[in-house]
Amino acid sequence: MNEEVDVPEPEIEAEYRLAIVRMPSPTLAQGIVSGAHEPADYVRFLQQHLSYTAVLRSLGLEIVKLPSLPEYPDAHFVEDTAVITPEVAVITRPGAEQRRGETEEMRDAVAELRPLATIEEPGTLEGGDVLRIGRQVFVGLSKRTNKAGAEQLAGILEPFGYGVRTVAVKNSLHLKSEVTYIGRDTLLLTRKWATHKAFARFEKIVVPDEEAQAANALLAHSRLLVAEGYPQTSDLLREAGFDILEIVVTEPHKMDGGMTCMSLCFQ
Ligand code: CIR
């Protein structure tokens, strides 16, 4: 695993064929929340999830829709359960113990699509901590993802030519809560990450402090899905020439999830 040195130039692809999503469960109000949010509303969540899925479909992605899992109230945040590259699907081992069982439910869905690898104990890893930009992979070491998990991921991906580098994530759920790749060699990120040396070589758009939740955006087919309700961020992106689609995600935000978290998009 590479801690300091730059890894190969990325080959970036965001032309996806498939998106795996999972229907939200009526139990979602029992999901994990970090702060004193108003609880997410199931019906509104469902509407927002359907709109999100419809947008991905309208961009040409085929949607694999998995059923809700009432025993796992956070299971619609499918991103955390697998890391999918063109070569392999890595089934994760969430640091949140109450989410661990979600991965077995994802294993079956991806087994036909890719060779499988698995993060094993004592490793923990959640997909929200994995920022893949072509063959360059940044792994956030957070409360959910530990060094053993990152090392296992590196051991799986490096033989395929990926460079894997860890970055410490403090005071935030996941790396991608703070930093996402939006195409054109550019990162959308919060101010505290803007000067991080790991990301020195990228162009950057820094979200205003009061719009920190807007940093999680999803690039798909040259369109950028961003959270609706963050006008300064949307203006910055439009001014920089990004083709944005604003999506309402008030309910996922109440559960600390966002745009990337609700799908696994891949070729
Ligand atoms: C959790 O705490 O695990 C969920 N409530 C939110 C997960 C969001 N996932 C993501 O950002 N990749």
Tab-separated table of C-alpha atoms and ligand atoms in Angstrom:
chain	number	residue	atom	x	y	z
A	1	MET	CA	0.000	0.000	0.000
A	2	ASN	CA	1.301	3.399	-0.973
A	3	GLU	CA	1.251	6.033	1.784
A	4	GLU	CA	3.205	8.854	0.186
A	5	VAL	CA	4.157	8.402	-3.429
A	6	ASP	CA	1.880	9.305	-6.322
A	7	VAL	CA	0.349	6.360	-8.128
A	8	PRO	CA	-0.227	5.958	-11.884
A	9	GLU	CA	-2.298	8.437	-13.866
A	10	PRO	CA	-5.903	7.338	-13.787
A	11	GLU	CA	-7.976	6.021	-16.638
A	12	ILE	CA	-11.301	7.454	-15.633
A	13	GLU	CA	-14.551	5.847	-16.542
A	14	ALA	CA	-18.011	6.977	-15.477
A	15	GLU	CA	-19.886	5.390	-18.360
A	16	TYR	CA	-21.870	2.894	-16.390
A	17	ARG	CA	-24.006	0.046	-17.629
A	18	LEU	CA	-25.610	-1.066	-14.386
A	19	ALA	CA	-26.709	0.424	-11.093
A	20	ILE	CA	-27.591	-1.770	-8.146
A	21	VAL	CA	-30.013	-0.149	-5.729
A	22	ARG	CA	-31.975	-1.513	-2.795
A	23	MET	CA	-35.442	-0.405	-1.845
A	24	PRO	CA	-35.601	1.497	1.460
A	25	SER	CA	-37.293	-0.301	4.318
A	26	PRO	CA	-40.184	0.967	6.466
A	27	THR	CA	-37.802	0.387	9.411
A	28	LEU	CA	-35.330	3.000	8.161
A	29	ALA	CA	-35.954	5.340	11.083
A	30	GLN	CA	-33.997	2.775	13.151
A	31	GLY	CA	-30.887	3.277	11.019
A	32	ILE	CA	-27.657	4.721	12.388
A	33	VAL	CA	-27.504	8.498	12.706
A	34	SER	CA	-24.560	10.526	13.928
A	35	GLY	CA	-26.280	13.668	15.102
A	36	ALA	CA	-29.552	14.902	16.460
A	37	HIS	CA	-31.364	14.926	13.125
A	38	GLU	CA	-35.097	14.859	12.729
A	39	PRO	CA	-35.761	11.194	11.783
A	40	ALA	CA	-36.064	10.383	8.087
A	41	ASP	CA	-39.603	9.925	6.829
A	42	TYR	CA	-40.154	6.583	5.085
A	43	VAL	CA	-42.670	7.732	2.481
A	44	ARG	CA	-40.633	10.795	1.532
A	45	PHE	CA	-37.492	8.650	1.451
A	46	LEU	CA	-39.202	6.206	-0.867
A	47	GLN	CA	-40.237	9.028	-3.219
A	48	GLN	CA	-36.731	10.452	-3.246
A	49	HIS	CA	-35.218	7.035	-3.823
A	50	LEU	CA	-37.570	6.406	-6.736
A	51	SER	CA	-36.676	9.768	-8.308
A	52	TYR	CA	-32.976	9.069	-7.859
A	53	THR	CA	-33.351	5.670	-9.495
A	54	ALA	CA	-35.420	7.181	-12.319
A	55	VAL	CA	-32.664	9.706	-13.026
A	56	LEU	CA	-30.057	6.944	-13.278
A	57	ARG	CA	-32.361	5.019	-15.613
A	58	SER	CA	-32.910	8.127	-17.744
A	59	LEU	CA	-29.133	8.381	-18.150
A	60	GLY	CA	-29.132	4.924	-19.708
A	61	LEU	CA	-28.200	2.741	-16.748
A	62	GLU	CA	-29.931	-0.577	-16.316
A	63	ILE	CA	-31.253	-0.730	-12.761
A	64	VAL	CA	-30.919	-3.855	-10.634
A	65	LYS	CA	-33.448	-3.254	-7.895
A	66	LEU	CA	-33.008	-5.368	-4.774
A	67	PRO	CA	-35.769	-5.788	-2.189
A	68	SER	CA	-35.780	-3.918	1.103
A	69	LEU	CA	-34.321	-5.636	4.157
A	70	PRO	CA	-36.382	-4.655	7.198
A	71	GLU	CA	-33.821	-6.223	9.552
A	72	TYR	CA	-31.172	-3.837	8.123
A	73	PRO	CA	-32.588	-0.295	8.200
A	74	ASP	CA	-29.520	1.207	6.458
A	75	ALA	CA	-29.343	-1.407	3.693
A	76	HIS	CA	-30.487	0.987	0.943
A	77	PHE	CA	-27.025	2.586	1.306
A	78	VAL	CA	-25.669	-0.181	-0.913
A	79	GLU	CA	-22.417	1.602	-1.659
A	80	ASP	CA	-21.018	0.475	1.682
A	81	THR	CA	-21.378	-3.238	0.985
A	82	ALA	CA	-19.157	-3.674	-2.078
A	83	VAL	CA	-16.384	-2.080	-4.101
A	84	ILE	CA	-16.801	-2.973	-7.758
A	85	THR	CA	-14.098	-2.492	-10.375
A	86	PRO	CA	-14.085	-3.841	-13.931
A	87	GLU	CA	-12.033	-6.821	-12.693
A	88	VAL	CA	-13.483	-7.788	-9.321
A	89	ALA	CA	-16.251	-7.189	-6.794
A	90	VAL	CA	-14.945	-6.828	-3.266
A	91	ILE	CA	-17.538	-7.654	-0.639
A	92	THR	CA	-16.811	-5.408	2.299
A	93	ARG	CA	-16.980	-5.945	6.047
A	94	PRO	CA	-18.728	-2.859	7.473
A	95	GLY	CA	-17.272	-1.330	10.595
A	96	ALA	CA	-20.823	-0.780	11.803
A	97	GLU	CA	-21.620	-4.174	13.319
A	98	GLN	CA	-25.356	-3.796	12.825
A	99	ARG	CA	-24.741	-3.449	9.070
A	100	ARG	CA	-22.505	-6.505	8.600
A	101	GLY	CA	-25.276	-8.815	7.474
A	102	GLU	CA	-26.021	-6.545	4.516
A	103	THR	CA	-22.971	-7.829	2.691
A	104	GLU	CA	-24.246	-11.398	2.369
A	105	GLU	CA	-27.343	-9.964	0.728
A	106	MET	CA	-25.133	-8.137	-1.771
A	107	ARG	CA	-22.846	-11.096	-2.451
A	108	ASP	CA	-25.558	-12.968	-4.336
A	109	ALA	CA	-26.423	-9.932	-6.445
A	110	VAL	CA	-22.858	-9.376	-7.682
A	111	ALA	CA	-21.647	-12.988	-7.838
A	112	GLU	CA	-22.883	-13.404	-11.397
A	113	LEU	CA	-21.335	-10.151	-12.545
A	114	ARG	CA	-17.757	-10.287	-11.302
A	115	PRO	CA	-15.236	-12.597	-9.641
A	116	LEU	CA	-15.608	-12.041	-5.901
A	117	ALA	CA	-13.161	-11.150	-3.155
A	118	THR	CA	-14.028	-10.507	0.485
A	119	ILE	CA	-12.691	-8.319	3.273
A	120	GLU	CA	-12.110	-10.616	6.234
A	121	GLU	CA	-11.857	-10.118	9.993
A	122	PRO	CA	-10.077	-8.198	11.520
A	123	GLY	CA	-10.467	-5.909	8.531
A	124	THR	CA	-13.359	-3.501	8.284
A	125	LEU	CA	-14.159	-1.471	5.203
A	126	GLU	CA	-17.182	0.454	3.963
A	127	GLY	CA	-17.551	1.533	0.342
A	128	GLY	CA	-18.212	5.117	1.397
A	129	ASP	CA	-14.544	5.262	2.360
A	130	VAL	CA	-13.318	4.144	-1.062
A	131	LEU	CA	-12.774	6.868	-3.636
A	132	ARG	CA	-11.716	5.271	-6.900
A	133	ILE	CA	-10.527	7.505	-9.696
A	134	GLY	CA	-9.540	5.235	-12.529
A	135	ARG	CA	-6.683	3.116	-11.211
A	136	GLN	CA	-6.067	5.374	-8.288
A	137	VAL	CA	-7.835	4.392	-5.088
A	138	PHE	CA	-8.007	6.494	-1.933
A	139	VAL	CA	-9.198	4.717	1.199
A	140	GLY	CA	-10.393	6.693	4.188
A	141	LEU	CA	-9.347	5.298	7.544
A	142	SER	CA	-12.393	6.133	9.606
A	143	LYS	CA	-14.497	4.742	12.436
A	144	ARG	CA	-15.875	2.315	9.815
A	145	THR	CA	-12.747	1.373	7.849
A	146	ASN	CA	-9.564	0.191	9.507
A	147	LYS	CA	-5.977	-0.285	8.364
A	148	ALA	CA	-6.411	-4.053	8.009
A	149	GLY	CA	-9.405	-3.508	5.751
A	150	ALA	CA	-7.497	-1.008	3.624
A	151	GLU	CA	-4.520	-3.359	3.387
A	152	GLN	CA	-6.743	-6.218	2.293
A	153	LEU	CA	-8.322	-4.017	-0.366
A	154	ALA	CA	-4.864	-3.024	-1.576
A	155	GLY	CA	-3.862	-6.704	-1.704
A	156	ILE	CA	-6.886	-7.438	-3.883
A	157	LEU	CA	-6.599	-4.442	-6.237
A	158	GLU	CA	-2.851	-3.910	-6.640
A	159	PRO	CA	-2.362	-7.045	-8.793
A	160	PHE	CA	-4.777	-5.443	-11.265
A	161	GLY	CA	-2.599	-2.340	-11.467
A	162	TYR	CA	-4.373	-0.123	-8.962
A	163	GLY	CA	-2.510	2.187	-6.635
A	164	VAL	CA	-4.061	2.301	-3.177
A	165	ARG	CA	-3.382	5.073	-0.717
A	166	THR	CA	-4.906	5.695	2.705
A	167	VAL	CA	-5.998	9.014	4.173
A	168	ALA	CA	-7.177	9.607	7.736
A	169	VAL	CA	-10.832	10.615	8.089
A	170	LYS	CA	-11.708	12.405	11.317
A	171	ASN	CA	-15.007	13.925	12.424
A	172	SER	CA	-16.867	12.565	9.460
A	173	LEU	CA	-18.610	9.333	8.555
A	174	HIS	CA	-16.752	8.431	5.360
A	175	LEU	CA	-14.131	9.839	3.000
A	176	LYS	CA	-16.770	10.343	0.324
A	177	SER	CA	-18.912	12.339	2.747
A	178	GLU	CA	-16.191	14.956	2.221
A	179	VAL	CA	-14.542	14.322	-1.152
A	180	THR	CA	-15.971	13.045	-4.442
A	181	TYR	CA	-14.605	12.911	-7.974
A	182	ILE	CA	-16.688	14.873	-10.468
A	183	GLY	CA	-14.785	14.338	-13.733
A	184	ARG	CA	-12.356	16.574	-15.635
A	185	ASP	CA	-9.651	15.779	-13.099
A	186	THR	CA	-11.656	17.659	-10.467
A	187	LEU	CA	-12.693	16.919	-6.912
A	188	LEU	CA	-15.679	18.388	-5.113
A	189	LEU	CA	-14.693	18.663	-1.481
A	190	THR	CA	-15.114	20.372	1.857
A	191	ARG	CA	-12.738	23.110	2.918
A	192	LYS	CA	-10.836	20.991	5.441
A	193	TRP	CA	-9.846	18.576	2.626
A	194	ALA	CA	-8.950	21.237	0.067
A	195	THR	CA	-5.285	21.389	1.050
A	196	HIS	CA	-4.759	17.693	1.744
A	197	LYS	CA	-1.518	16.628	0.093
A	198	ALA	CA	-3.004	13.364	-1.151
A	199	PHE	CA	-5.189	15.373	-3.511
A	200	ALA	CA	-2.634	17.993	-4.529
A	201	ARG	CA	-2.630	17.041	-8.196
A	202	PHE	CA	-6.378	17.507	-8.744
A	203	GLU	CA	-8.396	20.560	-9.681
A	204	LYS	CA	-10.798	21.379	-6.859
A	205	ILE	CA	-14.162	22.908	-6.218
A	206	VAL	CA	-14.613	23.652	-2.532
A	207	VAL	CA	-18.144	23.633	-1.149
A	208	PRO	CA	-19.015	26.478	1.240
A	209	ASP	CA	-18.898	25.419	4.910
A	210	GLU	CA	-22.651	25.801	5.324
A	211	GLU	CA	-23.184	23.441	2.364
A	212	ALA	CA	-20.796	20.684	3.446
A	213	GLN	CA	-23.329	17.933	2.669
A	214	ALA	CA	-23.193	18.915	-0.995
A	215	ALA	CA	-19.669	17.497	-1.318
A	216	ASN	CA	-21.073	14.047	-2.024
A	217	ALA	CA	-21.949	14.072	-5.720
A	218	LEU	CA	-22.262	11.270	-8.261
A	219	LEU	CA	-20.781	11.483	-11.741
A	220	ALA	CA	-22.637	9.363	-14.296
A	221	HIS	CA	-22.414	9.679	-18.061
A	222	SER	CA	-21.013	13.233	-17.996
A	223	ARG	CA	-23.868	14.391	-15.791
A	224	LEU	CA	-23.242	15.282	-12.193
A	225	LEU	CA	-25.950	14.362	-9.687
A	226	VAL	CA	-25.823	16.884	-6.862
A	227	ALA	CA	-28.021	17.474	-3.841
A	228	GLU	CA	-30.800	19.969	-4.352
A	229	GLY	CA	-30.948	22.801	-1.809
A	230	TYR	CA	-27.282	23.804	-1.927
A	231	PRO	CA	-27.435	26.792	-4.291
A	232	GLN	CA	-23.913	28.115	-3.795
A	233	THR	CA	-22.409	24.746	-4.667
A	234	SER	CA	-24.665	24.406	-7.701
A	235	ASP	CA	-23.619	27.884	-8.877
A	236	LEU	CA	-19.922	27.068	-8.437
A	237	LEU	CA	-20.352	23.886	-10.457
A	238	ARG	CA	-22.354	25.557	-13.241
A	239	GLU	CA	-19.838	28.392	-13.466
A	240	ALA	CA	-17.082	25.805	-13.861
A	241	GLY	CA	-19.040	24.226	-16.726
A	242	PHE	CA	-20.330	21.082	-15.018
A	243	ASP	CA	-23.595	19.664	-16.291
A	244	ILE	CA	-25.481	19.206	-13.045
A	245	LEU	CA	-28.739	17.492	-12.154
A	246	GLU	CA	-30.123	18.555	-8.787
A	247	ILE	CA	-31.744	15.679	-6.894
A	248	VAL	CA	-33.770	15.990	-3.690
A	249	VAL	CA	-32.050	13.946	-0.969
A	250	THR	CA	-33.301	15.552	2.236
A	251	GLU	CA	-34.237	12.166	3.745
A	252	PRO	CA	-30.967	10.328	2.921
A	253	HIS	CA	-29.140	13.326	4.396
A	254	LYS	CA	-31.021	12.825	7.674
A	255	MET	CA	-29.463	9.337	7.758
A	256	ASP	CA	-25.952	10.632	6.893
A	257	GLY	CA	-26.190	9.226	3.371
A	258	GLY	CA	-26.056	11.010	0.062
A	259	MET	CA	-25.768	10.744	-3.678
A	260	THR	CA	-23.103	8.069	-4.055
A	261	CYS	CA	-24.378	5.952	-1.163
A	262	MET	CA	-27.621	4.765	-2.724
A	263	SER	CA	-26.212	2.913	-5.715
A	264	LEU	CA	-23.383	0.759	-6.911
A	265	CYS	CA	-22.750	1.944	-10.485
A	266	PHE	CA	-20.438	0.014	-12.775
A	267	GLN	CA	-19.788	-1.118	-16.344
B	1	CIR	C1	-24.670	4.613	8.398
B	1	CIR	O1	-24.375	5.291	9.386
B	1	CIR	O2	-24.052	3.593	8.103
B	1	CIR	C2	-25.816	5.067	7.536
B	1	CIR	N1	-26.805	5.688	8.339
B	1	CIR	C3	-25.350	6.000	6.459
B	1	CIR	C4	-24.459	5.365	5.446
B	1	CIR	C5	-24.134	6.276	4.327
B	1	CIR	N2	-23.308	5.633	3.392
B	1	CIR	C6	-22.384	6.239	2.665
B	1	CIR	O3	-22.137	7.411	2.856
B	1	CIR	N3	-21.701	5.526	1.798
